[in-house]
Coordinates of C-alpha atoms in Angstrom, one line a residue:
M944 CA 101.7 86.9 114.3
A945 CA 98.6 87.4 112.5
V946 CA 96.0 84.9 111.7
N947 CA 93.6 84.8 109.2
S948 CA 90.4 83.0 110.8
S949 CA 87.3 81.5 109.0
R950 CA 85.1 84.6 109.8
I951 CA 87.6 86.4 108.3
D952 CA 88.3 87.5 104.3
E953 CA 91.7 86.2 103.0
D954 CA 94.0 89.1 100.9
Q955 CA 94.9 88.7 98.3
K956 CA 97.0 90.4 96.5
E957 CA 95.0 92.5 92.6
V958 CA 96.8 91.0 89.4
F959 CA 95.7 92.1 85.8
K960 CA 93.2 89.3 84.9
K961 CA 95.3 89.5 81.7
D962 CA 98.2 88.1 83.0
T963 CA 96.3 85.0 85.2
L964 CA 94.6 84.0 81.6
L965 CA 97.6 83.8 80.2
R966 CA 99.3 81.7 82.6
L967 CA 96.3 79.3 83.2
Y968 CA 96.5 79.0 79.4
R969 CA 100.6 77.6 79.4
Y970 CA 99.5 74.7 81.5
L971 CA 97.7 73.6 78.2
L972 CA 101.0 73.7 76.1
E973 CA 102.0 70.6 77.9
F974 CA 99.4 68.9 74.9
K975 CA 100.7 70.4 72.3
K976 CA 100.0 67.5 70.0
E977 CA 96.6 66.3 71.5
I978 CA 95.6 70.4 70.8
I979 CA 96.5 70.4 67.3
I980 CA 94.8 67.7 66.2
V981 CA 91.3 68.9 68.3
L982 CA 92.1 72.0 65.9
F983 CA 92.1 70.7 63.1
I984 CA 89.2 68.9 63.7
M985 CA 88.1 71.5 64.6
A986 CA 88.8 73.7 61.2
G987 CA 87.0 70.9 59.7
T988 CA 83.7 71.2 61.2
I989 CA 84.0 74.8 60.6
A990 CA 84.2 74.3 56.8
I991 CA 81.5 72.0 56.9
S992 CA 79.2 74.1 59.2
M993 CA 80.2 76.7 56.9
S994 CA 79.5 75.2 53.8
A995 CA 75.6 74.3 54.5
P996 CA 74.0 77.7 53.9
L997 CA 76.4 77.9 50.5
M998 CA 74.0 74.8 49.6
M999 CA 71.3 76.0 50.7
E1000 CA 71.7 79.1 48.4
Y1001 CA 72.7 76.8 45.3
A1002 CA 69.9 74.6 45.9
I1003 CA 67.4 77.4 45.4
N1004 CA 68.6 79.9 43.2
S1005 CA 70.1 76.7 40.8
C1006 CA 68.5 73.4 41.4
V1007 CA 65.2 73.9 42.6
A1008 CA 65.0 77.0 40.1
N1009 CA 65.7 74.8 37.1
K1010 CA 64.1 72.3 38.0
D1011 CA 67.5 70.6 38.4
M1012 CA 65.9 67.2 40.5
A1013 CA 69.5 64.8 40.3
G1014 CA 71.5 68.5 41.4
L1015 CA 69.6 68.5 44.0
L1016 CA 69.6 64.8 45.2
W1017 CA 73.0 64.4 45.0
L1018 CA 73.6 68.2 46.7
G1019 CA 71.5 66.1 49.6
S1020 CA 73.1 63.2 50.0
G1021 CA 76.2 65.4 49.7
A1022 CA 75.1 67.6 52.8
A1023 CA 74.2 64.1 55.0
V1024 CA 77.6 62.9 54.4
L1025 CA 79.2 65.9 55.7
F1026 CA 76.5 66.2 58.6
L1027 CA 78.1 62.6 59.2
L1028 CA 81.5 64.2 59.6
F1029 CA 80.7 66.7 61.2
L1030 CA 79.1 64.9 64.5
A1031 CA 81.7 62.2 64.6
G1032 CA 84.3 65.1 64.7
T1033 CA 82.7 66.9 67.2
K1034 CA 82.3 64.4 69.9
I1035 CA 85.9 63.5 68.4
R1036 CA 87.3 66.8 69.9
M1037 CA 85.4 67.2 73.0
R1038 CA 86.6 63.6 74.0
L1039 CA 90.1 64.7 73.4
M1040 CA 89.6 68.2 75.2
A1041 CA 87.9 66.9 78.0
D1042 CA 90.9 64.5 78.7
V1043 CA 93.9 67.3 78.3
S1044 CA 91.2 70.0 80.9
N1045 CA 91.3 67.0 83.1
R1046 CA 95.5 66.4 83.1
V1047 CA 96.0 70.1 82.8
L1048 CA 93.8 70.0 86.5
L1049 CA 95.8 67.5 87.7
N1050 CA 99.4 69.1 86.8
I1051 CA 97.8 72.4 88.4
R1052 CA 96.6 70.4 91.5
E1053 CA 100.1 68.6 92.0
E1054 CA 102.2 71.4 91.3
L1055 CA 99.7 73.4 93.9
Y1056 CA 100.1 71.0 97.2
Q1057 CA 103.6 70.6 96.0
H1058 CA 104.4 74.5 96.3
I1059 CA 102.4 73.8 99.7
Q1060 CA 104.4 71.0 101.2
T1061 CA 107.5 72.9 100.7
L1062 CA 105.7 76.5 102.5
G1063 CA 107.4 76.8 105.9
F1064 CA 104.8 76.4 110.2
G1065 CA 104.4 80.4 109.4
F1066 CA 101.5 80.1 106.6
F1067 CA 100.2 77.4 107.9
D1068 CA 99.9 78.7 111.4
S1069 CA 98.5 82.1 110.2
R1070 CA 95.2 80.7 108.7
P1071 CA 92.9 77.5 109.1
T1072 CA 93.7 74.8 107.5
G1073 CA 90.1 74.3 105.1
K1074 CA 91.1 77.6 103.6
V1075 CA 93.8 75.2 102.3
L1076 CA 92.2 72.9 101.4
A1077 CA 89.4 74.9 99.5
R1078 CA 92.4 76.3 96.7
I1079 CA 93.5 72.5 96.3
I1080 CA 90.1 71.1 96.1
G1081 CA 87.4 73.6 94.8
D1082 CA 89.3 76.4 93.4
V1083 CA 91.1 74.0 90.6
N1084 CA 87.8 71.8 90.2
A1085 CA 86.3 75.3 89.4
L1086 CA 89.3 75.9 86.1
K1087 CA 87.8 72.3 84.3
D1088 CA 85.2 74.1 82.1
V1089 CA 87.7 77.3 81.6
L1090 CA 90.3 74.9 80.1
S1091 CA 88.1 72.9 77.7
D1092 CA 86.0 75.4 76.2
S1093 CA 88.7 77.5 75.8
V1094 CA 90.2 75.1 73.1
T1095 CA 86.1 73.9 72.4
Q1096 CA 84.8 76.5 72.4
L1097 CA 86.1 79.9 72.5
I1098 CA 88.6 79.0 69.3
P1099 CA 86.0 77.3 66.9
D1100 CA 82.9 80.7 68.3
L1101 CA 85.5 82.8 67.2
L1102 CA 86.8 81.1 64.0
T1103 CA 82.7 80.7 63.1
V1104 CA 82.1 84.8 63.8
V1105 CA 84.9 86.1 61.5
C1106 CA 84.3 83.4 58.9
V1107 CA 80.9 84.5 58.9
A1108 CA 81.5 87.6 59.1
V1109 CA 83.9 87.4 56.2
I1110 CA 81.1 85.8 53.9
M1111 CA 78.2 88.2 54.8
L1112 CA 80.9 90.8 54.0
L1113 CA 82.2 89.6 50.4
K1114 CA 78.1 88.9 49.4
N1115 CA 76.6 91.9 50.6
Y1116 CA 78.3 94.7 52.6
R1117 CA 75.4 96.6 53.3
L1118 CA 73.7 93.4 54.8
A1119 CA 76.4 92.5 56.3
M1120 CA 76.7 96.5 58.2
A1121 CA 73.0 95.9 58.6
A1122 CA 73.4 92.5 61.0
L1123 CA 76.8 93.9 62.8
L1124 CA 75.8 97.3 63.9
T1125 CA 74.8 96.3 67.3
L1126 CA 78.3 94.6 68.0
P1127 CA 79.7 97.6 70.0
I1128 CA 76.6 97.9 72.2
L1129 CA 76.7 94.3 72.7
A1130 CA 80.8 95.3 73.5
V1131 CA 80.2 98.2 76.0
G1132 CA 77.2 96.4 77.6
M1133 CA 79.5 92.8 78.6
F1134 CA 82.4 95.2 79.9
L1135 CA 80.1 96.7 82.3
I1136 CA 79.3 93.7 83.0
E1137 CA 82.8 92.4 83.5
T1138 CA 83.7 95.4 85.6
T1139 CA 80.8 95.0 88.6
V1140 CA 80.5 90.8 88.1
H1141 CA 84.6 90.2 88.7
R1142 CA 84.7 91.8 92.2
R1143 CA 81.8 90.0 93.5
W1144 CA 83.1 86.7 92.3
Q1145 CA 86.1 87.3 94.5
I1146 CA 84.5 87.6 97.2
Y1147 CA 82.2 84.8 96.9
R1148 CA 85.3 82.6 96.3
K1149 CA 86.6 84.3 100.0
K1150 CA 82.9 83.6 101.9
T1151 CA 83.2 79.6 99.9
S1152 CA 86.8 79.5 101.4
N1153 CA 85.1 80.9 105.0
L1154 CA 82.5 77.9 105.0
N1155 CA 85.1 75.6 104.5
A1156 CA 87.4 75.9 107.1
Y1157 CA 84.7 76.5 109.1
V1158 CA 83.2 73.0 108.9
H1159 CA 86.7 71.3 108.9
E1160 CA 87.3 73.6 112.3
D1161 CA 83.8 72.2 113.0
L1162 CA 84.3 68.4 112.4
S1163 CA 87.6 68.4 114.2
G1164 CA 87.1 69.6 117.1
I1165 CA 83.3 67.5 116.9
R1166 CA 84.2 66.0 120.5
I1167 CA 85.2 69.7 122.4
I1168 CA 82.0 70.6 121.7
Q1169 CA 79.6 67.9 122.4
S1170 CA 81.9 67.4 125.2
F1171 CA 80.5 71.2 126.3
A1172 CA 76.6 70.8 124.4
A1173 CA 78.0 74.1 122.5
E1174 CA 76.2 72.1 119.5
P1175 CA 72.9 75.9 119.0
E1176 CA 76.5 77.8 119.2
T1177 CA 78.3 76.0 116.6
K1178 CA 74.9 76.2 114.4
E1179 CA 73.8 79.8 114.7
V1180 CA 78.0 80.5 113.3
F1181 CA 77.4 78.0 110.7
H1182 CA 74.0 79.8 109.8
D1183 CA 75.6 83.1 109.5
L1184 CA 78.2 82.0 107.3
V1185 CA 76.4 79.7 105.1
N1186 CA 73.5 83.1 104.8
Q1187 CA 77.3 85.3 103.7
H1188 CA 77.8 82.5 101.3
Y1189 CA 74.1 82.6 100.1
K1190 CA 74.2 86.1 99.6
S1191 CA 77.7 86.8 98.0
F1192 CA 76.6 84.3 95.5
M1193 CA 73.0 85.9 95.2
D1194 CA 75.2 89.2 94.6
A1195 CA 77.6 87.7 92.1
V1196 CA 74.5 85.9 90.0
I1197 CA 72.1 88.9 89.6
V1198 CA 74.7 90.3 87.9
A1199 CA 76.5 87.8 85.6
D1200 CA 72.9 86.6 84.3
G1201 CA 72.7 89.9 82.7
F1202 CA 75.1 88.5 79.6
G1203 CA 72.3 86.4 78.4
P1204 CA 69.3 89.1 78.3
L1205 CA 72.2 91.3 76.8
V1206 CA 73.0 88.6 74.3
E1207 CA 69.3 88.2 73.3
I1208 CA 68.2 91.4 72.6
T1209 CA 71.4 93.1 70.7
W1210 CA 71.1 89.8 68.4
G1211 CA 66.9 90.7 67.9
L1212 CA 67.8 94.1 67.4
G1213 CA 70.6 93.3 64.7
G1214 CA 68.1 90.7 62.9
F1215 CA 65.2 93.5 62.8
L1216 CA 67.7 95.7 61.1
L1217 CA 69.1 93.1 59.0
Y1218 CA 65.2 92.5 57.3
F1219 CA 64.2 96.6 57.9
I1220 CA 67.7 97.8 55.9
G1221 CA 67.1 94.7 53.6
I1222 CA 63.5 95.0 52.3
R1223 CA 63.2 98.6 53.0
I1224 CA 66.3 100.4 51.7
V1225 CA 68.4 98.3 49.2
G1226 CA 64.8 95.9 48.6
V1227 CA 64.0 92.6 48.2
E1228 CA 64.5 93.2 44.0
N1229 CA 68.2 93.6 44.3
I1230 CA 68.7 90.5 46.8
G1231 CA 67.6 86.7 45.4
I1232 CA 65.8 84.7 47.8
G1233 CA 68.1 82.2 48.0
T1234 CA 70.8 85.2 49.2
F1235 CA 68.5 86.5 51.1
L1236 CA 67.7 83.1 52.9
A1237 CA 71.2 82.3 53.3
F1238 CA 72.0 85.4 55.3
S1239 CA 69.3 84.8 57.7
T1240 CA 70.9 81.6 58.0
Y1241 CA 74.5 83.4 58.8
I1242 CA 72.9 85.9 60.6
A1243 CA 71.5 82.9 63.5
M1244 CA 75.4 81.2 62.9
F1245 CA 76.9 84.9 63.6
W1246 CA 74.9 85.1 66.5
S1247 CA 74.8 82.0 67.5
P1248 CA 78.5 82.1 68.7
I1249 CA 78.5 85.3 69.2
R1250 CA 76.0 83.9 72.5
N1251 CA 78.1 80.9 73.6
L1252 CA 80.7 83.2 73.3
A1253 CA 79.2 85.7 75.8
N1254 CA 78.8 82.7 78.5
F1255 CA 82.5 82.0 77.9
Y1256 CA 82.6 84.8 79.0
N1257 CA 80.7 84.5 81.7
K1258 CA 82.3 81.7 82.5
L1259 CA 86.0 83.1 82.8
T1260 CA 85.1 86.0 85.0
T1261 CA 82.8 83.4 87.4
N1262 CA 86.4 81.3 87.5
I1263 CA 89.2 83.6 87.4
S1264 CA 88.9 84.4 91.2
A1265 CA 90.0 80.5 91.7
A1266 CA 92.7 81.1 89.1
E1267 CA 93.9 84.2 91.0
R1268 CA 94.1 82.6 94.3
I1269 CA 95.7 79.4 93.3
F1270 CA 98.3 81.4 91.9
D1271 CA 98.1 83.2 94.7
I1272 CA 99.6 80.4 96.5
I1273 CA 102.1 79.4 94.0
D1274 CA 103.5 82.4 94.3
T1275 CA 104.1 82.8 97.9
E1276 CA 107.9 82.1 98.4
A1277 CA 108.4 79.2 100.8
E1278 CA 110.5 80.6 104.0
I1279 CA 112.8 77.5 104.3
T1280 CA 114.3 76.8 101.0
D1281 CA 117.5 74.9 100.2
Q1282 CA 120.1 77.5 99.6
E1283 CA 122.3 78.1 96.9
G1284 CA 125.0 75.1 96.9
A1285 CA 123.5 74.0 100.0
V1286 CA 125.6 70.5 100.6
I1287 CA 124.7 67.3 102.2
L1288 CA 124.7 66.6 106.1
P1289 CA 126.1 63.7 106.7
E1290 CA 125.3 60.8 109.1
I1291 CA 125.2 63.0 112.2
K1292 CA 127.4 62.3 116.0
G1293 CA 124.9 65.0 117.7
E1294 CA 127.3 67.8 118.3
V1295 CA 124.6 71.0 118.7
V1296 CA 125.9 74.4 118.5
F1297 CA 124.1 77.8 119.2
E1298 CA 126.1 81.0 119.1
H1299 CA 124.1 84.0 119.3
V1300 CA 120.9 83.3 118.4
S1301 CA 117.7 85.4 118.4
F1302 CA 114.3 84.6 117.0
A1303 CA 111.3 86.9 116.3
Y1304 CA 108.0 85.8 114.5
G1305 CA 108.3 88.0 110.8
D1306 CA 105.0 90.3 111.8
E1307 CA 106.5 90.8 115.2
P1308 CA 110.3 91.5 114.8
D1309 CA 110.4 94.0 117.7
R1310 CA 109.2 90.5 120.0
L1311 CA 112.1 88.3 120.4
I1312 CA 111.2 84.6 121.7
L1313 CA 114.8 83.7 122.5
D1314 CA 117.6 86.8 122.9
D1315 CA 121.4 85.8 122.3
V1316 CA 121.1 82.5 123.0
N1317 CA 124.4 79.9 123.6
F1318 CA 125.4 76.9 123.9
T1319 CA 126.9 73.8 122.7
V1320 CA 125.5 70.3 123.3
K1321 CA 127.9 67.7 122.9
P1322 CA 127.5 64.0 120.9
G1323 CA 124.6 62.1 122.9
E1324 CA 124.2 64.2 125.7
T1325 CA 120.4 64.7 126.9
I1326 CA 119.0 68.1 127.6
A1327 CA 115.8 68.8 129.3
L1328 CA 114.5 72.1 128.7
V1329 CA 111.9 73.9 131.4
G1330 CA 110.6 76.8 132.3
P1331 CA 107.0 78.6 132.1
T1332 CA 104.7 78.4 129.3
G1333 CA 106.1 81.0 126.3
A1334 CA 109.6 81.2 127.7
G1335 CA 111.4 79.7 124.3
K1336 CA 111.6 75.9 125.0
T1337 CA 109.6 74.8 121.5
T1338 CA 110.6 77.8 119.4
I1339 CA 114.5 75.9 120.4
V1340 CA 113.7 72.5 119.4
N1341 CA 112.2 74.1 116.1
L1342 CA 115.0 75.9 114.7
I1343 CA 117.2 72.6 115.7
S1344 CA 115.4 71.3 113.0
R1345 CA 114.8 74.7 110.9
F1346 CA 111.5 74.8 110.8
Y1347 CA 111.7 78.5 111.1
E1348 CA 114.3 80.4 110.3
T1349 CA 116.9 82.9 113.3
T1350 CA 116.3 86.2 113.0
S1351 CA 120.2 86.5 114.2
G1352 CA 123.1 84.0 114.9
S1353 CA 124.1 80.5 113.6
I1354 CA 123.0 76.6 114.4
F1355 CA 125.5 74.3 113.8
I1356 CA 125.5 70.7 113.9
D1357 CA 128.6 68.6 113.5
R1358 CA 130.4 72.3 112.8
H1359 CA 128.1 72.1 109.7
E1360 CA 125.6 75.4 109.1
I1361 CA 122.1 74.3 109.3
K1362 CA 121.7 77.0 106.4
E1363 CA 124.4 75.3 103.9
V1364 CA 122.6 71.6 104.2
T1365 CA 119.7 70.4 102.2
L1366 CA 116.0 70.6 104.0
K1367 CA 116.1 67.0 104.1
S1368 CA 119.1 65.2 105.0
L1369 CA 118.8 67.5 107.9
R1370 CA 115.2 67.0 109.1
S1371 CA 115.4 63.3 108.0
Q1372 CA 118.3 62.7 110.8
M1373 CA 115.8 63.9 112.9
G1374 CA 113.4 62.6 115.3
I1375 CA 110.4 64.5 117.0
M1376 CA 108.0 63.0 119.6
T1377 CA 104.9 65.8 120.2
Q1378 CA 102.1 65.5 122.7
D1379 CA 99.9 65.2 120.2
N1380 CA 101.6 62.9 117.2
F1381 CA 99.2 62.7 114.3
L1382 CA 98.6 58.7 112.9
F1383 CA 97.1 58.7 109.3
S1384 CA 94.0 55.9 108.6
G1385 CA 96.0 53.1 107.3
T1386 CA 97.5 49.7 109.0
I1387 CA 99.2 50.0 112.4
R1388 CA 102.1 48.2 110.0
D1389 CA 102.0 51.6 108.4
N1390 CA 102.3 54.3 111.2
I1391 CA 105.5 52.1 112.4
K1392 CA 106.8 52.4 109.0
Y1393 CA 106.3 56.3 108.1
G1394 CA 109.3 56.5 110.1
R1395 CA 111.2 54.8 108.5
L1396 CA 109.6 53.5 104.8
E1397 CA 111.7 50.7 103.8
A1398 CA 111.8 49.6 107.4
S1399 CA 110.9 45.7 107.1
D1400 CA 108.3 44.0 109.1
D1401 CA 110.7 42.6 111.9
E1402 CA 112.1 46.4 112.2
V1403 CA 108.6 47.2 112.9
M1404 CA 108.1 44.8 115.9
E1405 CA 111.4 46.0 117.0
A1406 CA 110.5 49.2 117.6
A1407 CA 106.8 48.0 118.8
K1408 CA 109.0 46.1 121.5
A1409 CA 111.4 48.5 122.7
V1410 CA 109.0 50.9 123.7
N1411 CA 106.5 47.7 125.1
A1412 CA 104.0 49.1 122.5
H1413 CA 103.9 45.4 120.8
E1414 CA 101.7 43.7 123.4
F1415 CA 98.5 45.8 123.0
I1416 CA 98.9 46.1 119.4
M1417 CA 99.3 41.9 119.8
K1418 CA 96.0 42.1 121.0
L1419 CA 94.2 44.2 118.6
E1420 CA 91.7 41.8 116.3
N1421 CA 94.5 42.0 113.4
G1422 CA 97.6 42.8 115.4
Y1423 CA 100.3 45.2 113.7
D1424 CA 97.4 45.3 110.4
T1425 CA 95.4 46.5 112.1
V1426 CA 93.2 49.4 110.6
I1427 CA 92.8 52.9 112.5
S1428 CA 90.9 56.0 111.1
E1429 CA 92.4 59.0 111.3
R1430 CA 93.8 60.5 114.4
G1431 CA 94.3 57.0 115.8
A1432 CA 90.2 57.1 116.4
G1433 CA 89.8 53.6 118.8
L1434 CA 93.0 53.9 120.8
S1435 CA 93.2 55.0 123.7
I1436 CA 95.6 58.6 123.8
G1437 CA 98.7 56.3 125.6
Q1438 CA 98.2 54.1 122.2
R1439 CA 98.5 56.6 120.5
Q1440 CA 101.5 58.0 122.2
L1441 CA 103.5 54.4 121.8
L1442 CA 102.7 54.1 118.2
A1443 CA 104.4 57.5 117.7
F1444 CA 107.4 55.9 119.5
A1445 CA 107.8 53.2 117.5
R1446 CA 107.4 55.4 114.9
T1447 CA 110.4 57.3 115.9
M1448 CA 112.3 53.8 117.3
V1449 CA 112.1 52.5 113.8
S1450 CA 113.2 55.9 111.9
R1451 CA 116.9 55.8 113.8
P1452 CA 117.3 59.1 114.4
G1453 CA 120.4 61.0 115.2
I1454 CA 118.9 63.5 117.5
L1455 CA 116.0 62.8 119.4
I1456 CA 113.7 65.7 119.9
L1457 CA 110.8 65.3 122.8
D1458 CA 108.2 68.0 123.4
E1459 CA 106.2 67.3 126.3
A1460 CA 106.5 63.3 124.5
T1461 CA 104.9 61.7 127.6
S1462 CA 102.7 64.5 128.8
S1463 CA 99.7 62.7 127.3
I1464 CA 100.5 59.1 129.0
D1465 CA 99.3 58.4 132.5
T1466 CA 101.3 57.2 135.3
H1467 CA 100.9 53.1 134.4
T1468 CA 102.1 53.7 130.7
E1469 CA 104.7 55.6 131.3
L1470 CA 106.7 53.4 133.7
L1471 CA 106.1 50.8 130.9
V1472 CA 107.4 53.4 127.7
Q1473 CA 110.4 55.0 130.1
K1474 CA 112.3 51.8 128.9
G1475 CA 111.6 52.7 125.3
I1476 CA 112.8 55.9 125.6
D1477 CA 115.7 54.8 127.7
A1478 CA 117.1 53.0 124.4
L1479 CA 115.8 55.9 122.1
L1480 CA 117.8 58.2 124.4
K1481 CA 120.9 56.4 124.1
G1482 CA 123.9 57.2 122.0
R1483 CA 121.6 60.3 120.2
T1484 CA 121.6 63.7 121.1
S1485 CA 118.5 64.1 122.9
F1486 CA 116.5 67.7 123.8
V1487 CA 113.8 66.9 125.7
I1488 CA 111.2 69.4 127.0
A1489 CA 109.0 68.2 130.4
H1490 CA 106.6 69.7 132.9
R1491 CA 106.5 67.1 134.7
L1492 CA 110.0 67.5 136.0
S1493 CA 110.1 64.0 137.3
T1494 CA 110.7 62.9 133.9
I1495 CA 113.4 64.8 133.1
R1496 CA 116.3 63.7 136.6
K1497 CA 118.1 61.5 134.9
A1498 CA 118.9 64.1 131.9
D1499 CA 122.9 64.9 131.7
R1500 CA 122.0 68.9 131.8
I1501 CA 118.8 70.7 132.5
F1502 CA 118.3 73.5 131.0
V1503 CA 116.0 76.5 132.8
I1504 CA 114.4 78.2 129.9
D1505 CA 113.3 81.9 130.2
Q1506 CA 112.5 85.8 128.9
G1507 CA 113.9 83.9 125.9
N1508 CA 117.0 82.8 127.4
I1509 CA 119.2 79.9 130.0
M1510 CA 119.1 81.1 133.0
E1511 CA 120.1 78.2 134.8
S1512 CA 121.9 74.8 133.7
G1513 CA 123.5 72.5 134.8
S1514 CA 122.3 68.3 136.0
H1515 CA 119.2 67.8 138.8
E1516 CA 121.6 67.4 141.5
E1517 CA 123.5 71.0 140.3
L1518 CA 120.8 73.0 140.1
M1519 CA 119.1 72.0 143.2
D1520 CA 122.1 72.6 145.5
Q1521 CA 121.8 75.9 144.1
K1522 CA 118.8 76.9 145.7
G1523 CA 117.4 79.2 142.3
A1524 CA 114.6 78.8 140.2
Y1525 CA 115.0 75.1 139.0
Y1526 CA 115.0 74.3 143.0
K1527 CA 111.7 76.6 143.9
L1528 CA 110.1 75.0 140.5
Y1529 CA 110.6 71.8 141.4
Q1530 CA 109.5 72.3 144.8
S1531 CA 106.5 73.5 143.8
Q1532 CA 105.9 70.5 142.2
F1533 CA 106.6 67.9 144.9
S1534 CA 105.8 70.5 147.6

């Protein structure tokens, strides 16, 4: 299976930026009411800002020229009221849009998280957890300003530019054309910068993902690192990844920072052309002083939003790569899903049938892990799976829970093909115990109830007693309300395993899977929990994977798995009498 490590850049399919942007903006449509209010307020504030130069022109050409002090006073009072309305409207629309953008981010993050939970083991097997976290946290956060500014900045600035251009053309088209002559230069320059910088921001996002993945992996394995005194080596790798991250950022910023100077240069050139053409070609005598001052104000009102638009465009090219990475995950199809017309699996008795089952990983279709496996397990039977590492034991139990899809063949539970039932109804009736059972941060009670959230406190205690966990729990400071950290730090390996047994016990599974579940428990603890295991196995179809053969002697049948198939099957006594592969394996452990 191809694996992407923390030091390898992720592959990402190329998509049109326009499609990504439109898809991102569709999330805003869920808040039409709020956006309409924002747009209505923006229309008012834009109208107020557009009226300011006209009021100044009237004040100079009419009130001042005619010494109309009363008219000038009324005009000034009206301008003050409009200014206060402008400030209030701006504040309200910014607050509304900030709320909308945060809620959009919440929806995107929830959609991304929920979709990730539907993806199969193959998705998680092929990439570090840190790279997935980078998309859920960092990439989603990067979209906040883009979403907010798209309404609060992009729309008003575009409207302002259009309105100012129209007013200037109506008042004096020659002066207007002089002020707008440099726009083509700006457009070409922005296109060239964007073409280069977008690719660089994509690289930066990948380097950020690599760094996050390594830090997550490093902290998760900190005990191993310290036990082997490997801090200098990890520091060297971290230093290299940080340098790559820094270099990718600088490469992108150096180009992106060209937006500002480009706008300033074209703005200055446009202002120069306005005054040059107005004074030397049109002539000052043909333009009123108020009109010239109004045009000077309008040219500032025109280029200021142009600068804002350039900054927004820069921000867009910076963060559109984050949206591409988010949608890349959302568009990843879940390998294991409910088929159309899937039915709910009724409460199972536990018959399991494999019919000509073969399995190979998707990226290695020619290397079969299982090859034409056939067997039938009766309800309530305990089946032990033994064999060398990589023989296919864990693959068999993963296929029963449909964590992977068979390459060929069918699996039936109580005569229901598992592909034809819903995943929830199938997996909710499975109890799975592994060598490394994950404990969540929270109380011991919450961890045990994770097997069945509606379980009562009495049921939690009964489950703990059944697997001999109750005694050590009651010795803790707060008993069942003792708070443990992630992975159960502070508890011994055996204690963590006992809690995992209790969690499985409380879930009341129809089929039980124990994958090396007792390998981390010392002999003394194993004797304590063996009674609980027997209680757990009673009346349930069970699959037990164990290298310690002493733990499976009571199994109804033992399957010896090797080379992707069942080489031998039978009870312990039957296989010992055959003196085949199992006999040799058993003898090697106890010789």
